[in-house]
Short mmCIF file of C-alpha atoms and ligand atoms in Angstrom, two decimals:
data_model
loop_
_atom_site.label_atom_id
_atom_site.label_comp_id
_atom_site.label_asym_id
_atom_site.label_seq_id
_atom_site.Cartn_x
_atom_site.Cartn_y
_atom_site.Cartn_z
CA MET O 1 63.33 97.67 109.78
CA THR O 2 63.82 93.58 109.79
CA ARG O 3 61.96 91.05 111.72
CA ALA O 4 63.37 87.47 112.20
CA THR O 5 62.05 84.72 114.20
CA GLY O 6 63.35 81.14 114.47
CA ALA O 7 66.00 78.86 113.05
CA SER O 8 65.56 77.57 109.54
CA THR O 9 66.35 75.60 106.53
CA SER O 10 64.16 78.01 104.55
CA LEU O 11 64.24 81.83 104.82
CA LEU O 12 62.44 84.75 103.02
CA ILE O 13 64.26 88.01 102.27
CA THR O 14 61.28 90.17 101.51
CA ASP O 15 60.95 93.84 99.87
CA VAL O 16 64.36 94.32 98.27
CA ARG O 17 65.49 95.52 95.07
CA LEU O 18 68.15 93.34 93.78
CA TYR O 19 71.51 95.37 93.16
CA GLY O 20 69.18 98.49 93.61
CA GLU O 21 67.06 98.30 90.49
CA GLY O 22 63.66 97.73 89.53
CA ASP O 23 60.67 97.04 91.59
CA PRO O 24 61.07 95.37 95.25
CA VAL O 25 60.74 91.71 95.21
CA ASP O 26 60.74 88.82 97.63
CA VAL O 27 63.67 86.10 97.61
CA ARG O 28 62.98 82.63 98.86
CA VAL O 29 65.93 80.47 100.11
CA VAL O 30 65.83 76.71 100.57
CA ASP O 31 68.79 74.80 101.84
CA GLY O 32 71.20 77.22 101.28
CA ASP O 33 70.12 78.32 97.64
CA ILE O 34 68.12 80.80 96.04
CA ALA O 35 64.84 79.04 95.24
CA GLU O 36 62.42 81.63 94.20
CA ILE O 37 62.39 85.03 93.15
CA GLY O 38 59.07 86.99 93.15
CA THR O 39 56.71 89.22 94.98
CA GLY O 40 54.14 88.33 97.75
CA LEU O 41 55.95 85.39 98.48
CA ALA O 42 55.02 83.99 102.39
CA GLY O 43 55.66 80.95 104.37
CA ALA O 44 59.36 80.16 105.60
CA ASP O 45 60.78 79.44 108.71
CA GLU O 46 62.24 82.66 108.99
CA THR O 47 61.59 86.14 107.24
CA VAL O 48 63.89 88.72 107.15
CA ASP O 49 62.14 92.09 105.99
CA GLY O 50 64.18 94.03 103.66
CA GLY O 51 62.37 97.23 104.13
CA GLY O 52 62.87 98.09 100.36
CA GLY O 53 66.71 98.07 100.89
CA VAL O 54 69.07 96.90 98.31
CA LEU O 55 70.09 92.99 97.96
CA LEU O 56 73.48 92.43 97.09
CA PRO O 57 75.96 89.33 96.96
CA GLY O 58 77.65 88.93 99.79
CA PHE O 59 81.07 90.92 99.91
CA VAL O 60 84.28 89.08 99.73
CA ASP O 61 87.34 90.42 101.41
CA LEU O 62 90.79 89.68 99.90
CA HIS O 63 92.85 91.41 102.43
CA THR O 64 92.00 90.80 106.34
CA HIS O 65 94.48 90.69 109.18
CA LEU O 66 92.65 88.51 111.79
CA ARG O 67 95.96 88.19 114.33
CA GLU O 68 94.97 84.72 115.24
CA PRO O 69 97.56 82.60 116.22
CA GLY O 70 99.48 85.22 118.10
CA ARG O 71 97.99 88.28 118.95
CA GLU O 72 94.47 87.54 120.19
CA ASP O 73 94.51 90.15 122.26
CA THR O 74 94.09 92.48 119.28
CA GLU O 75 91.56 90.23 117.20
CA THR O 76 90.73 86.46 117.14
CA ILE O 77 89.12 84.49 114.25
CA GLU O 78 85.89 84.99 116.40
CA THR O 79 85.66 88.58 116.63
CA GLY O 80 87.10 89.40 113.04
CA SER O 81 84.29 87.16 111.71
CA ALA O 82 81.79 88.82 113.86
CA ALA O 83 82.96 92.22 112.07
CA ALA O 84 83.14 90.71 108.90
CA ALA O 85 79.61 89.28 109.19
CA LEU O 86 78.32 92.61 110.46
CA GLY O 87 80.30 94.14 107.78
CA GLY O 88 78.31 92.43 104.85
CA TYR O 89 81.13 89.88 104.25
CA THR O 90 80.52 86.26 103.52
CA ALA O 91 83.99 85.47 102.59
CA VAL O 92 87.35 86.86 103.94
CA PHE O 93 91.31 86.17 103.28
CA ALA O 94 92.93 86.42 106.24
CA MET O 95 96.68 87.45 105.72
CA ALA O 96 99.48 85.32 106.80
CA ASN O 97 101.72 87.71 108.94
CA THR O 98 100.38 85.57 112.36
CA ASP O 99 102.65 84.52 115.05
CA PRO O 100 103.62 81.89 114.14
CA VAL O 101 103.45 82.74 110.58
CA ALA O 102 101.02 80.77 108.26
CA ASP O 103 103.77 79.21 106.18
CA THR O 104 102.71 75.67 106.58
CA ALA O 105 99.70 73.83 105.59
CA VAL O 106 99.29 72.89 109.33
CA LEU O 107 98.60 76.36 110.34
CA THR O 108 96.52 77.35 107.05
CA ASP O 109 94.40 74.15 107.52
CA HIS O 110 94.11 75.27 111.44
CA VAL O 111 92.71 79.02 110.31
CA TRP O 112 90.64 77.52 107.61
CA ARG O 113 88.66 75.01 110.28
CA ARG O 114 88.78 77.41 112.84
CA GLY O 115 86.77 79.90 110.54
CA GLN O 116 84.31 77.24 109.82
CA ALA O 117 83.72 76.34 113.40
CA VAL O 118 83.08 80.10 114.20
CA GLY O 119 80.77 79.51 110.99
CA LEU O 120 80.11 83.63 110.49
CA VAL O 121 82.17 84.01 107.39
CA ASP O 122 84.32 81.83 105.18
CA VAL O 123 87.89 82.45 106.67
CA HIS O 124 90.22 81.44 103.77
CA PRO O 125 93.90 81.49 104.85
CA VAL O 126 96.33 83.17 102.80
CA GLY O 127 99.49 81.35 102.89
CA ALA O 128 103.08 83.34 103.24
CA VAL O 129 105.12 83.38 99.90
CA THR O 130 108.19 82.85 102.06
CA VAL O 131 109.37 81.08 105.24
CA GLY O 132 108.59 83.27 108.19
CA LEU O 133 107.80 86.19 105.87
CA GLN O 134 111.92 86.24 105.66
CA GLY O 135 112.05 86.96 102.09
CA THR O 136 114.89 84.29 101.58
CA GLN O 137 113.25 81.09 101.14
CA LEU O 138 110.03 80.01 99.46
CA ALA O 139 107.31 78.26 101.61
CA GLU O 140 105.62 75.04 100.99
CA LEU O 141 102.98 76.63 98.47
CA GLY O 142 102.25 73.46 97.00
CA ALA O 143 101.28 71.82 100.34
CA MET O 144 99.16 74.80 101.56
CA ALA O 145 97.53 74.89 98.28
CA ASP O 146 96.71 70.99 98.52
CA GLY O 147 95.55 70.99 102.30
CA ASP O 148 92.09 71.36 103.61
CA ALA O 149 92.17 75.03 103.13
CA HIS O 150 93.01 74.77 99.52
CA VAL O 151 94.95 78.29 99.96
CA LYS O 152 94.18 80.13 96.92
CA MET O 153 96.49 83.22 97.39
CA PHE O 154 99.80 83.56 99.20
CA SER O 155 101.37 86.84 100.27
CA ASP O 156 103.87 88.18 102.74
CA ASP O 157 101.66 91.32 103.45
CA GLY O 158 103.52 93.56 105.76
CA LYS O 159 106.50 93.10 103.89
CA CYS O 160 107.34 93.05 100.12
CA VAL O 161 108.78 89.88 98.42
CA HIS O 162 111.76 92.10 97.35
CA ASP O 163 113.77 89.74 95.85
CA PRO O 164 113.50 90.02 92.30
CA LEU O 165 114.36 86.07 91.52
CA LEU O 166 112.35 85.01 94.67
CA MET O 167 109.45 86.63 93.26
CA ARG O 168 109.97 85.47 89.80
CA ARG O 169 110.08 81.78 91.18
CA ALA O 170 106.90 82.42 93.14
CA LEU O 171 105.17 83.66 90.32
CA GLU O 172 106.18 80.56 88.18
CA TYR O 173 104.93 78.02 91.19
CA ALA O 174 101.72 80.29 90.97
CA ARG O 175 101.43 79.39 87.45
CA GLY O 176 101.43 75.88 88.03
CA LEU O 177 99.49 75.81 91.04
CA GLY O 178 96.82 77.88 89.75
CA VAL O 179 97.03 80.15 92.70
CA LEU O 180 97.98 83.92 92.95
CA ILE O 181 100.47 85.95 94.17
CA ALA O 182 99.32 89.03 96.33
CA GLN O 183 102.27 91.60 96.47
CA HIS O 184 102.76 94.46 99.50
CA ALA O 185 104.37 96.78 96.86
CA GLU O 186 106.95 98.51 98.80
CA GLU O 187 110.50 98.51 97.85
CA PRO O 188 112.39 98.31 101.01
CA ARG O 189 115.42 100.48 100.30
CA LEU O 190 113.36 103.34 99.66
CA THR O 191 111.08 103.19 102.78
CA VAL O 192 113.83 102.60 105.61
CA GLY O 193 112.66 104.35 108.59
CA ALA O 194 109.63 105.90 106.75
CA ILE O 195 106.23 106.39 108.64
CA ALA O 196 104.20 109.13 106.46
CA HIS O 197 103.90 109.78 102.65
CA GLU O 198 106.69 111.85 101.39
CA GLY O 199 105.30 114.95 100.20
CA PRO O 200 104.81 118.84 101.76
CA ASN O 201 102.59 117.55 104.62
CA ALA O 202 105.42 115.14 105.96
CA ALA O 203 107.93 117.77 105.23
CA ARG O 204 106.07 120.19 107.44
CA LEU O 205 105.27 117.92 110.08
CA GLY O 206 108.88 116.63 110.47
CA LEU O 207 107.86 112.89 109.41
CA ALA O 208 110.14 110.59 107.65
CA GLY O 209 108.46 110.12 104.05
CA TRP O 210 107.48 107.01 102.24
CA PRO O 211 107.84 107.62 98.38
CA ARG O 212 105.29 106.89 95.94
CA SER O 213 108.47 105.45 93.96
CA ALA O 214 108.61 102.67 96.50
CA GLU O 215 105.43 101.13 95.38
CA GLU O 216 105.30 102.05 91.71
CA SER O 217 108.81 100.41 91.13
CA ILE O 218 107.79 97.25 92.82
CA VAL O 219 104.28 97.32 90.52
CA ALA O 220 106.50 97.84 87.38
CA ARG O 221 108.77 95.25 88.32
CA ASP O 222 106.32 92.77 89.31
CA ALA O 223 103.87 93.31 86.27
CA ILE O 224 107.04 92.55 83.89
CA LEU O 225 107.92 89.29 86.05
CA ALA O 226 104.32 88.37 86.11
CA ARG O 227 104.33 88.75 82.17
CA ASP O 228 107.43 86.40 81.67
CA ALA O 229 106.85 83.89 84.16
CA GLY O 230 102.76 83.71 83.34
CA GLY O 231 102.09 83.74 86.72
CA ARG O 232 99.13 85.92 88.18
CA VAL O 233 100.19 88.79 90.38
CA HIS O 234 97.85 90.94 92.48
CA ILE O 235 98.64 94.45 93.98
CA CYS O 236 97.74 94.69 97.54
CA HIS O 237 96.37 98.16 98.64
CA ALA O 238 97.38 100.42 95.65
CA SER O 239 98.02 103.78 96.98
CA THR O 240 99.20 106.19 94.38
CA ALA O 241 98.04 107.77 91.16
CA GLY O 242 101.11 106.39 89.33
CA THR O 243 100.26 102.76 90.36
CA VAL O 244 97.04 103.10 88.63
CA GLU O 245 99.01 104.12 85.44
CA LEU O 246 101.25 101.18 85.62
CA LEU O 247 98.27 98.97 86.31
CA ARG O 248 96.41 100.60 82.78
CA TRP O 249 99.74 99.81 81.07
CA ALA O 250 100.23 96.23 82.50
CA LYS O 251 96.45 95.52 81.69
CA ALA O 252 96.70 96.71 78.18
CA GLN O 253 99.67 94.46 77.62
CA GLY O 254 97.65 91.56 78.47
CA ILE O 255 99.79 91.10 81.80
CA ALA O 256 97.69 88.99 84.48
CA ILE O 257 97.66 91.45 87.06
CA THR O 258 94.84 92.73 89.41
CA ALA O 259 94.50 95.24 92.20
CA GLU O 260 92.70 95.99 95.17
CA VAL O 261 92.34 99.43 96.81
CA THR O 262 91.13 100.06 100.56
CA PRO O 263 88.28 102.10 101.33
CA HIS O 264 90.83 104.53 103.52
CA HIS O 265 93.05 105.23 100.80
CA LEU O 266 89.64 106.13 98.76
CA LEU O 267 88.48 108.62 101.51
CA LEU O 268 91.40 109.98 103.32
CA ASP O 269 94.69 111.66 102.52
CA ASP O 270 97.51 112.94 104.68
CA SER O 271 96.20 115.99 106.01
CA ARG O 272 94.86 114.20 108.62
CA LEU O 273 98.28 113.58 109.94
CA ALA O 274 98.41 117.23 111.23
CA THR O 275 96.95 115.89 114.76
CA TYR O 276 100.07 113.46 114.92
CA ASP O 277 97.06 110.51 116.14
CA ALA O 278 98.57 107.40 115.07
CA VAL O 279 95.18 106.01 114.14
CA ASN O 280 95.84 107.61 110.61
CA LYS O 281 99.26 105.66 110.46
CA VAL O 282 99.02 102.97 107.96
CA ASN O 283 100.89 100.94 105.28
CA PRO O 284 100.92 102.17 102.76
CA PRO O 285 100.59 105.78 104.05
CA LEU O 286 97.58 107.74 103.25
CA ARG O 287 98.40 109.58 100.36
CA GLU O 288 97.35 113.12 98.67
CA ASP O 289 94.02 114.12 97.59
CA SER O 290 95.03 113.79 94.02
CA ASP O 291 95.80 110.04 94.31
CA CYS O 292 92.59 109.56 96.08
CA VAL O 293 90.71 111.03 93.17
CA ALA O 294 93.04 108.82 90.88
CA LEU O 295 92.12 105.62 92.81
CA ARG O 296 88.58 106.36 92.91
CA ALA O 297 88.43 106.66 89.19
CA ALA O 298 90.37 103.59 88.89
CA LEU O 299 88.08 101.71 90.61
CA ALA O 300 84.97 102.97 89.00
CA GLU O 301 86.83 102.43 85.54
CA GLY O 302 87.89 98.75 86.63
CA VAL O 303 91.65 99.64 86.35
CA ILE O 304 91.60 98.91 89.81
CA ASP O 305 89.65 95.60 90.38
CA CYS O 306 88.11 95.63 93.71
CA VAL O 307 87.87 97.02 97.39
CA ALA O 308 89.81 95.09 99.93
CA THR O 309 90.06 96.48 103.61
CA ASP O 310 93.29 95.52 104.91
CA HIS O 311 91.39 95.48 108.40
CA ALA O 312 94.31 95.59 110.55
CA PRO O 313 93.71 95.71 114.40
CA HIS O 314 95.98 96.92 117.02
CA ALA O 315 96.10 97.13 120.87
CA GLU O 316 95.79 100.54 122.27
CA GLN O 317 99.38 100.77 123.36
CA GLU O 318 100.52 100.16 119.85
CA LYS O 319 98.35 103.11 118.76
CA CYS O 320 98.30 105.52 121.57
CA CYS O 321 102.11 106.55 121.45
CA GLU O 322 104.47 108.63 119.21
CA PHE O 323 103.82 108.57 115.70
CA ALA O 324 107.03 107.04 114.83
CA ALA O 325 106.55 104.23 117.42
CA ALA O 326 103.08 103.49 116.61
CA ARG O 327 101.93 100.33 114.48
CA PRO O 328 100.71 100.88 110.99
CA GLY O 329 97.18 100.05 110.42
CA MET O 330 93.49 100.55 110.69
CA LEU O 331 90.04 98.67 111.11
CA GLY O 332 88.00 98.04 108.22
CA LEU O 333 85.46 95.42 108.18
CA GLN O 334 82.53 97.17 109.62
CA THR O 335 82.93 100.46 107.87
CA ALA O 336 83.97 99.56 104.37
CA LEU O 337 80.27 99.42 102.73
CA SER O 338 79.52 102.82 104.10
CA VAL O 339 82.86 104.39 102.99
CA ILE O 340 82.55 103.07 99.45
CA ALA O 341 79.05 104.53 99.67
CA ALA O 342 80.36 107.75 100.67
CA THR O 343 83.05 107.74 98.31
CA MET O 344 81.81 105.91 95.00
CA VAL O 345 77.85 105.93 95.39
CA ALA O 346 77.29 109.36 96.67
CA ASP O 347 78.58 110.97 93.49
CA GLY O 348 77.41 108.22 91.09
CA ALA O 349 80.88 106.75 90.35
CA LEU O 350 79.08 103.43 91.13
CA ASP O 351 76.05 102.51 91.38
CA TRP O 352 74.87 99.46 93.55
CA ARG O 353 75.41 96.88 90.69
CA GLY O 354 78.95 98.49 90.52
CA VAL O 355 79.34 97.87 94.41
CA ALA O 356 78.34 94.20 93.79
CA ARG O 357 81.19 94.15 91.04
CA VAL O 358 84.21 95.80 93.24
CA MET O 359 82.96 94.21 96.96
CA SER O 360 81.98 90.63 95.73
CA GLU O 361 82.19 89.58 91.97
CA ARG O 362 85.43 90.92 91.45
CA PRO O 363 87.46 89.46 94.22
CA ALA O 364 85.46 86.05 94.20
CA ALA O 365 86.70 85.93 90.51
CA ILE O 366 90.02 86.85 91.04
CA VAL O 367 90.61 83.97 94.00
CA GLY O 368 88.35 81.76 91.89
CA LEU O 369 85.49 81.03 94.63
CA PRO O 370 82.90 79.23 93.11
CA ASP O 371 80.10 79.99 95.60
CA GLN O 372 80.71 83.65 96.31
CA GLY O 373 80.34 86.70 94.02
CA ARG O 374 77.44 84.97 91.73
CA PRO O 375 74.45 86.34 90.30
CA ILE O 376 71.35 86.89 92.50
CA ALA O 377 69.24 84.55 90.61
CA VAL O 378 67.57 81.28 91.29
CA GLY O 379 69.33 78.15 91.74
CA GLU O 380 72.65 80.17 92.95
CA PRO O 381 74.03 80.01 96.40
CA ALA O 382 72.42 82.35 98.93
CA ASN O 383 75.25 84.37 100.25
CA LEU O 384 73.77 87.61 100.40
CA THR O 385 73.81 91.13 101.91
CA VAL O 386 70.89 93.45 102.67
CA VAL O 387 71.77 97.12 102.34
CA ASP O 388 69.90 100.15 103.67
CA PRO O 389 71.10 102.64 101.27
CA ASP O 390 69.26 105.49 103.13
CA ALA O 391 70.30 104.92 106.22
CA THR O 392 73.30 107.20 108.03
CA TRP O 393 75.22 105.90 111.17
CA THR O 394 77.81 107.28 113.20
CA VAL O 395 80.70 105.31 113.94
CA ASP O 396 81.52 104.01 117.32
CA ALA O 397 84.85 102.78 117.57
CA SER O 398 84.23 101.42 121.19
CA ALA O 399 80.94 99.47 119.85
CA LEU O 400 82.80 97.56 116.93
CA ALA O 401 82.72 94.11 116.89
CA SER O 402 86.47 93.91 116.59
CA ARG O 403 88.43 93.13 119.57
CA SER O 404 90.61 96.46 118.88
CA ALA O 405 89.18 100.14 118.18
CA ASN O 406 91.91 101.71 115.97
CA THR O 407 89.53 103.26 113.10
CA PRO O 408 89.87 106.53 111.61
CA PHE O 409 86.36 106.92 110.84
CA ASP O 410 85.61 107.07 115.10
CA SER O 411 82.73 109.68 115.36
CA MET O 412 82.18 110.01 111.39
CA THR O 413 78.90 109.93 110.20
CA LEU O 414 78.57 107.72 106.94
CA PRO O 415 75.93 106.83 104.90
CA ALA O 416 74.36 103.16 104.21
CA ARG O 417 74.36 100.33 106.59
CA VAL O 418 74.30 96.66 106.41
CA VAL O 419 70.79 95.61 107.60
CA ALA O 420 71.47 91.62 107.25
CA THR O 421 73.93 89.20 106.21
CA VAL O 422 73.31 85.49 104.82
CA LEU O 423 75.87 82.82 104.50
CA ARG O 424 74.67 80.00 102.67
CA GLY O 425 71.16 80.59 103.40
CA ARG O 426 71.83 81.21 107.29
CA VAL O 427 71.28 84.81 108.63
CA THR O 428 74.93 85.83 110.22
CA ALA O 429 74.05 89.16 111.38
CA ILE O 430 71.14 91.39 111.57
CA ASP O 431 70.24 94.72 112.60
CA GLY O 432 73.65 95.12 113.87
CA GLU O 433 73.62 91.65 115.92
CA VAL O 434 75.68 88.55 115.08
CA ARG O 435 73.84 85.40 114.96
CA ALA O 436 75.70 82.72 116.30
CA ARG O 437 74.79 79.58 114.90
N1 LIG Y 1 98.52 97.71 106.68
C1 LIG Y 1 99.17 97.90 107.92
O1 LIG Y 1 99.10 99.16 107.90
N2 LIG Y 1 99.26 97.03 108.66
C2 LIG Y 1 99.48 95.62 108.52
C3 LIG Y 1 100.56 95.28 107.61
C4 LIG Y 1 101.39 96.12 106.82
O2 LIG Y 1 100.78 96.13 105.57
O3 LIG Y 1 102.06 96.95 107.03
C5 LIG Y 1 99.23 94.73 109.62
O4 LIG Y 1 99.50 93.51 109.81
O5 LIG Y 1 99.28 95.67 110.55
#
């Protein structure tokens, strides 16, 4: 449905409905900014035919694992950036649990520069909260925040900052630096050996249980620590109905707490574990249908602020093995929009303006990105995503841009498709193909 010709400094996106509302319009982009919105526009170096689709601000993912440095066999900044561009993303936050860990400015600056060299999406490094993710000594948060990458968010994701004194100190530094601590909420004493949600399914299947309380006890604790420290805490991958109620309480107290939910926790529940297929193993684990329902309602209502993929590539040998031995994690960048369309848009829980809110505006605001999640208006930066809301497609894990194939959505037919992604006026993906610089 799209036609594109030539390289450009001016770009015309024709026949799109802004946020899926109103009559179709054309959008002219000049030198990276939106210059004109109208009808019958013509004449540009390049034209993208929106085909009557939906124009949204480019998506922002606060939670991505790009595995570089250290596990380039499973993903690289280049392959992960390609998956992001194809998924409609213009900015992603790359988690610190690489090898070596991103706990120094040297490393976070390297990730930032590598992302800029690839040029498909802004790759913002997340700095580690503690040295080596060991949970014992604060990392050089100030140096990372002051470096070229201007690190805005710190997380030990994959591990919880479980020492309450260390978490308190991190929040105090975060307040001073104007940054955010993103917590992987998992009380480790409650999840020793745990590999599946603690409930009837895990009991039937003989899988050691990861109780909801392991997440909820940390969410409650960190809300209180954030209140007293005056720092901002962001809850990674909220997965339980109880977490939703804690967030509701904390927000009502005026505590500076925000939260994300993954597409897979909105759609999938632990009944999928019956096959023992480790593609369904993820941290936190897939919960029960009642949790999915509560998470969807919370996202629609704004109690959960945004969607984040927790894109977690793993090698085949780390997934095609016995459930207990498999690594937790699932791909997410190329399927996120479609899973949100299936879980939230199809039943009217979110309209396309709501999708813009949870996939672009809120995540950009949470980390304070000045040029992302902006209104689609003249003078604004052209970080944009064109979506065909009427398309359906069948996910083929082997055809994804990621270097890994561990998606639970393989062979699923999903609604809505990203047609084109535009980063600062440059087309980075179109009709399922990445556009290298
Ligand atoms: N979310 C996951 O299931 N996996 C993450 C880290 C983690 O949170 O365990 C990964 O890095 O693979």
